[in-house]
Amino acid sequence: MGTTEDGPVGRDHPGRRGEATLQAIAERAGVHVSTASRVLRQTEPTRGWSASAQRVIAAALELGYRPNRLASSLRTRRSDTIGVVMPRLADTVIATICQAIESAARSAGYQVLLTTPPDDMGAQLEAVDFLLSRQVDGLIVSSLHLSARTPRLAELPVPIIATNRHPGDWMPAVVGDDVEGGRIAAEHLLALGHRRIGVVAGPRHASTAVERVAGFRLAHEQRGIPVDDALVVHSDFEVEGGVVGAHALLSSVDPPTAIFAVNDTAAIGVMGAARQRGLRVPDDLSIVGYNDISIVAQLPTPLTTVHSPTGRMGAVAVERLLAARASGTPDGAVLPVSLVVRSSTGPVRS
């Protein structure tokens, strides 16, 4: 038995079901082998399949055709696969980014191989090695621990790009403008008359958290208003982190009249802590979140938050990664954010 680039070639009659070769498909569809190969390698065009392409697809389905991707990748040195390393997949923001990556990759004719290791560098480097062993054409990563240069990731044989994290100049990234987001969140509260504003600041090593807090400080600096460092507390990104952070802030002798949480999940925890203390939102405490995940508009008190283009991040990361196939180095991007004012913020009480 011989082979083609896409699988074994049988010697029996090409019309027989189960002999899923390009030659058999082409003969059944009445087209040249090269035409059948081209149709089976692409996604559906915007204008739909041509009549001949429809015959090819029908013949492939009838014969149970499955392409031999390994043989093809050995020939072309491309697997048409993007490797993705995404810890914390249960997080709504991360899940949204992953869905966008999958959609954009499929539209470009690529498959996605997703790994979801624990959020520590050792496990993530193992995931990268696994993906490289599968001959992926490029990598998209997101990690809380990408703030320091990691030589293993800086010297890869394939292009790599981060999303939702800004590692620094050593790795390109597609991110929202987190400094501006923190600034407009603080500016909104300052414009409402708040001067003692607490911050549930997220993990110290997460670039998103660091940059959002930097933007918060920038808004105060622009107005000549000092920031009380005692009102900036670090936590994790989960609901419980918001609860713990809010209780720490609200237990102070001179508690804040507003709290900025650097992500929506923590902001929901802040709301819970306020309720436990008998505080009304926004009458007694104004709260601003970050990301604009879908649930926050449906809360009993809809959350004022900064909208971050999470879906767009995933799509742009794919676009930039694939555009770098020739140069080897993707271009990063900083995407605009915006404030969404809802019912959780109001003027400071006199």
Coordinates of C-alpha atoms in Angstrom, one line a residue:
M1 CA 0.0 0.0 0.0
G2 CA 1.3 3.5 -0.9
T3 CA 0.6 6.8 0.8
T4 CA -0.4 10.3 0.0
E5 CA 0.4 13.3 2.1
D6 CA -2.9 13.0 3.8
G7 CA -3.1 9.2 4.5
P8 CA -2.9 5.7 3.1
V9 CA -3.9 4.9 -0.5
G10 CA -5.8 1.6 -0.8
R11 CA -5.8 -0.6 -3.9
D12 CA -9.5 -1.4 -3.9
H13 CA -12.2 0.4 -6.0
P14 CA -12.1 4.1 -5.1
G15 CA -15.9 4.4 -4.7
R16 CA -16.0 1.8 -1.8
R17 CA -17.1 3.3 1.5
G18 CA -14.3 3.5 4.1
E19 CA -11.5 4.1 1.6
A20 CA -11.1 7.8 2.6
T21 CA -8.3 9.0 0.4
L22 CA -8.0 12.2 -1.5
Q23 CA -7.9 10.1 -4.8
A24 CA -11.2 8.4 -3.9
I25 CA -12.8 11.6 -2.8
A26 CA -11.7 13.4 -6.0
E27 CA -13.0 10.6 -8.3
R28 CA -16.3 10.5 -6.5
A29 CA -16.7 14.3 -6.7
G30 CA -15.5 14.5 -10.3
V31 CA -12.6 16.9 -9.6
H32 CA -8.8 16.9 -9.7
V33 CA -7.0 15.6 -6.6
S34 CA -5.5 19.1 -6.0
T35 CA -9.0 20.6 -5.9
A36 CA -10.1 18.1 -3.4
S37 CA -7.0 18.7 -1.3
R38 CA -7.5 22.5 -1.4
V39 CA -11.2 22.3 -0.4
L40 CA -10.5 20.0 2.6
R41 CA -7.8 22.2 3.9
Q42 CA -9.8 25.5 4.2
T43 CA -12.7 26.8 6.2
E44 CA -15.9 27.8 4.5
P45 CA -15.5 31.0 2.4
T46 CA -17.7 34.0 3.3
R47 CA -19.7 33.6 0.1
G48 CA -20.2 29.9 0.8
W49 CA -18.9 26.7 -0.9
S50 CA -18.9 26.4 -4.7
A51 CA -20.8 23.5 -6.4
S52 CA -17.6 21.5 -6.9
A53 CA -16.5 22.1 -3.3
Q54 CA -19.9 20.9 -2.1
R55 CA -19.4 17.7 -4.0
V56 CA -16.0 17.3 -2.5
I57 CA -17.3 17.7 1.1
A58 CA -20.2 15.4 0.4
A59 CA -17.8 12.7 -0.9
A60 CA -15.5 13.2 2.1
L61 CA -18.4 12.7 4.5
E62 CA -19.6 9.6 2.7
L63 CA -16.2 8.0 2.7
G64 CA -15.4 9.0 6.4
Y65 CA -12.3 11.0 5.4
R66 CA -9.9 12.1 8.2
P67 CA -6.8 14.1 7.2
N68 CA -3.4 12.9 8.3
R69 CA -2.3 16.1 10.0
L70 CA 1.0 14.6 11.3
A71 CA 2.1 13.6 7.7
S72 CA 1.1 17.0 6.5
S73 CA 2.9 18.9 9.2
L74 CA 6.1 16.9 8.6
R75 CA 5.9 17.9 5.0
T76 CA 5.1 21.6 5.5
R77 CA 6.7 22.1 8.9
R78 CA 3.3 23.5 10.0
S79 CA 0.7 21.9 12.1
D80 CA -2.0 24.6 11.6
T81 CA -2.4 24.4 15.4
I82 CA -2.0 27.1 18.0
G83 CA -1.0 26.2 21.6
V84 CA -2.7 28.0 24.4
V85 CA -1.7 28.1 28.1
M86 CA -4.5 29.5 30.2
P87 CA -4.5 28.9 34.0
R88 CA -7.8 29.7 35.9
L89 CA -10.1 28.6 33.1
A90 CA -13.1 28.8 35.5
D91 CA -12.6 32.6 35.6
T92 CA -15.2 34.3 33.4
V93 CA -12.6 36.6 31.9
I94 CA -10.2 33.8 31.0
A95 CA -13.1 31.7 29.6
T96 CA -14.2 34.6 27.4
I97 CA -10.7 35.1 26.0
C98 CA -10.4 31.3 25.3
Q99 CA -13.7 31.3 23.4
A100 CA -12.5 34.2 21.3
I101 CA -9.1 32.5 20.6
E102 CA -10.9 29.4 19.5
S103 CA -13.3 31.3 17.2
A104 CA -10.6 33.4 15.6
A105 CA -8.3 30.4 15.1
R106 CA -11.0 28.4 13.4
S107 CA -11.9 31.3 11.1
A108 CA -8.2 31.3 10.0
G109 CA -8.1 27.5 9.4
Y110 CA -6.3 26.7 12.7
Q111 CA -7.0 24.3 15.5
V112 CA -6.4 25.2 19.2
L113 CA -4.6 22.9 21.7
L114 CA -5.5 24.2 25.1
T115 CA -3.8 23.5 28.4
T116 CA -4.9 24.7 31.8
P117 CA -2.1 24.2 34.3
P118 CA -2.0 25.5 37.8
D119 CA -1.0 29.1 38.1
D120 CA 2.7 28.6 38.8
M121 CA 5.6 28.9 36.4
G122 CA 6.8 25.4 36.8
A123 CA 3.5 23.9 35.7
Q124 CA 3.2 26.4 32.9
L125 CA 6.6 25.7 31.5
E126 CA 5.8 22.0 31.5
A127 CA 2.6 22.9 29.5
V128 CA 4.7 24.9 27.0
D129 CA 7.1 21.9 26.5
F130 CA 4.1 19.6 26.0
L131 CA 2.6 22.0 23.3
L132 CA 6.0 22.3 21.6
S133 CA 6.2 18.5 21.4
R134 CA 2.9 18.6 19.5
Q135 CA 4.5 20.8 16.9
V136 CA 2.3 23.9 17.5
D137 CA 2.9 26.8 15.2
G138 CA 2.7 29.4 17.9
L139 CA 1.8 30.0 21.6
I140 CA -0.7 32.3 23.4
V141 CA -0.2 32.5 27.2
S142 CA -1.8 34.2 30.1
S143 CA -0.3 34.0 33.6
L144 CA -0.2 35.9 36.9
H145 CA 3.5 35.2 37.0
L146 CA 4.7 36.7 33.8
S147 CA 6.0 39.9 35.3
A148 CA 9.7 38.8 35.3
R149 CA 11.6 37.8 32.2
T150 CA 11.6 34.0 31.8
P151 CA 14.5 32.9 29.6
R152 CA 12.7 29.6 28.7
L153 CA 9.9 31.6 27.1
A154 CA 12.0 34.3 25.6
E155 CA 14.0 31.8 23.5
L156 CA 11.3 29.6 21.9
P157 CA 11.4 28.2 18.4
V158 CA 7.9 29.5 17.6
P159 CA 6.2 32.9 18.0
I160 CA 4.7 33.6 21.4
I161 CA 2.3 36.3 22.6
A162 CA 0.6 37.0 26.0
T163 CA -2.9 38.2 26.5
N164 CA -4.6 39.7 29.5
R165 CA -1.2 40.0 31.1
H166 CA 1.6 42.5 30.3
P167 CA 4.9 40.7 31.0
G168 CA 7.1 43.6 29.9
D169 CA 9.1 44.5 26.9
W170 CA 10.6 40.9 26.6
M171 CA 7.3 39.4 25.4
P172 CA 4.6 41.0 23.2
A173 CA 1.1 41.2 24.7
V174 CA -2.5 42.0 23.8
V175 CA -4.0 43.7 26.8
G176 CA -6.6 46.3 27.7
D177 CA -5.4 49.7 28.7
D178 CA -5.3 48.9 32.4
V179 CA -3.6 52.1 33.5
E180 CA -6.3 54.1 31.8
G181 CA -8.9 51.9 33.3
G182 CA -7.7 52.4 36.8
R183 CA -7.5 56.1 36.2
I184 CA -11.1 56.5 34.9
A185 CA -12.4 54.4 37.8
A186 CA -10.7 56.6 40.3
E187 CA -11.7 59.8 38.4
H188 CA -15.3 58.8 38.5
L189 CA -15.3 58.4 42.3
L190 CA -13.3 61.6 42.8
A191 CA -15.8 63.5 40.7
L192 CA -18.5 62.2 43.0
G193 CA -16.7 63.9 45.9
H194 CA -15.1 60.8 47.4
R195 CA -11.7 61.4 49.0
R196 CA -11.2 58.3 51.1
I197 CA -11.3 55.6 48.5
G198 CA -10.2 52.1 49.3
V199 CA -8.7 49.7 46.8
V200 CA -9.0 45.9 46.7
A201 CA -5.8 45.7 44.7
G202 CA -5.5 42.0 43.7
P203 CA -2.3 40.0 43.7
R204 CA 1.0 41.9 43.9
H205 CA 2.5 40.0 41.0
A206 CA -0.4 40.3 38.5
S207 CA 0.4 42.9 35.9
T208 CA -3.3 43.8 35.4
A209 CA -3.7 44.5 39.1
V210 CA -0.5 46.5 39.3
E211 CA -1.3 48.7 36.3
R212 CA -4.9 49.3 37.4
V213 CA -3.7 50.5 40.8
A214 CA -1.1 52.7 39.0
G215 CA -3.9 54.3 37.1
F216 CA -5.8 54.8 40.3
R217 CA -2.8 56.6 41.8
L218 CA -2.4 58.7 38.6
A219 CA -5.9 60.1 38.8
H220 CA -5.2 61.3 42.4
E221 CA -1.9 62.7 41.3
Q222 CA -3.6 64.7 38.5
R223 CA -6.0 66.2 41.0
G224 CA -3.3 66.8 43.6
I225 CA -5.0 64.5 46.1
P226 CA -2.8 62.1 48.1
V227 CA -3.5 58.4 48.3
D228 CA -3.6 56.8 51.7
D229 CA -1.5 53.7 51.3
A230 CA -3.3 52.1 54.2
L231 CA -6.4 52.0 52.0
V232 CA -4.7 49.8 49.4
V233 CA -5.1 46.2 50.3
H234 CA -3.9 43.2 48.3
S235 CA -6.0 40.0 47.8
D236 CA -6.6 37.3 45.3
F237 CA -9.0 37.9 42.4
E238 CA -11.8 35.7 43.8
V239 CA -15.0 36.6 45.6
E240 CA -13.5 35.7 48.9
G241 CA -10.6 38.0 48.2
G242 CA -13.0 40.9 47.8
V243 CA -14.8 39.9 51.1
V244 CA -11.6 39.8 53.1
G245 CA -10.2 43.0 51.5
A246 CA -13.4 44.9 52.1
H247 CA -13.7 43.9 55.7
A248 CA -10.1 45.0 56.3
L249 CA -10.8 48.4 54.7
L250 CA -14.2 48.9 56.5
S251 CA -12.8 47.9 59.9
S252 CA -10.4 50.9 60.0
V253 CA -11.0 53.9 62.3
D254 CA -11.7 56.1 59.3
P255 CA -13.2 53.8 56.7
P256 CA -13.4 54.7 53.0
T257 CA -16.6 56.0 51.5
A258 CA -15.9 54.2 48.2
I259 CA -14.0 51.0 47.2
F260 CA -12.4 50.3 43.8
A261 CA -11.9 46.5 43.2
V262 CA -9.5 45.7 40.4
N263 CA -11.8 43.0 39.1
D264 CA -15.5 42.4 39.1
T265 CA -15.4 39.1 41.0
A266 CA -13.7 40.8 43.9
A267 CA -16.1 43.7 43.6
I268 CA -19.0 41.2 44.2
G269 CA -17.2 40.1 47.3
V270 CA -17.0 43.8 48.4
M271 CA -20.8 44.1 47.9
G272 CA -21.3 41.0 50.1
A273 CA -19.1 42.4 52.9
A274 CA -21.0 45.7 52.7
R275 CA -24.3 43.9 53.1
Q276 CA -22.9 41.9 56.1
R277 CA -22.1 45.2 57.8
G278 CA -25.5 46.7 57.1
L279 CA -24.1 49.2 54.6
R280 CA -26.2 50.4 51.7
V281 CA -24.7 50.6 48.2
P282 CA -24.3 53.3 47.0
D283 CA -25.8 55.4 49.9
D284 CA -23.2 54.3 52.5
L285 CA -20.5 52.9 50.2
S286 CA -19.8 53.3 46.5
I287 CA -18.2 50.4 44.6
V288 CA -16.5 50.2 41.3
G289 CA -15.3 46.9 39.6
Y290 CA -13.3 46.1 36.6
N291 CA -13.9 43.9 33.4
D292 CA -17.7 44.2 33.0
I293 CA -18.4 40.5 33.1
S294 CA -22.0 39.7 32.1
I295 CA -23.4 39.0 35.6
V296 CA -22.6 42.4 37.1
A297 CA -25.3 44.2 35.2
Q298 CA -27.9 41.8 36.7
L299 CA -27.0 42.2 40.3
P300 CA -29.6 43.6 42.7
T301 CA -27.5 46.8 42.6
P302 CA -25.9 46.8 39.1
L303 CA -22.2 47.3 39.3
T304 CA -20.4 50.4 38.0
T305 CA -17.3 48.9 36.3
V306 CA -14.6 49.4 33.7
H307 CA -15.4 47.5 30.5
S308 CA -12.4 45.6 29.3
P309 CA -12.5 44.1 25.7
T310 CA -11.8 40.6 26.8
G311 CA -13.2 38.9 23.7
R312 CA -11.3 41.2 21.4
M313 CA -8.1 40.4 23.3
G314 CA -8.3 36.8 22.3
A315 CA -9.1 37.5 18.7
V316 CA -6.3 40.1 18.3
A317 CA -3.8 37.8 19.9
V318 CA -4.6 35.2 17.2
E319 CA -4.4 37.8 14.5
R320 CA -1.0 39.1 15.7
L321 CA 0.4 35.6 16.3
L322 CA -0.5 34.4 12.8
A323 CA 0.8 37.6 11.2
A324 CA 4.2 36.9 12.8
R325 CA 4.7 33.6 11.0
A326 CA 7.3 35.2 8.7
S327 CA 9.0 37.6 11.1
G328 CA 8.8 35.3 14.2
T329 CA 7.9 38.2 16.6
P330 CA 4.3 39.2 17.0
D331 CA 3.3 42.8 17.6
G332 CA 1.5 43.5 20.8
A333 CA -1.6 45.8 21.2
V334 CA -3.2 47.9 23.9
L335 CA -6.9 48.0 23.5
P336 CA -9.2 50.8 24.7
V337 CA -11.4 50.5 27.8
S338 CA -14.4 52.4 29.0
L339 CA -16.3 53.2 32.1
V340 CA -19.8 51.8 32.5
V341 CA -21.8 53.7 35.1
R342 CA -24.5 51.8 36.9
S343 CA -26.2 52.0 40.3
S344 CA -23.4 51.0 42.7
T345 CA -21.8 54.5 42.7
G346 CA -23.2 57.8 44.0
P347 CA -22.1 61.1 45.6
V348 CA -20.3 61.0 48.9
R349 CA -22.6 61.6 51.9
S350 CA -21.9 64.8 53.7

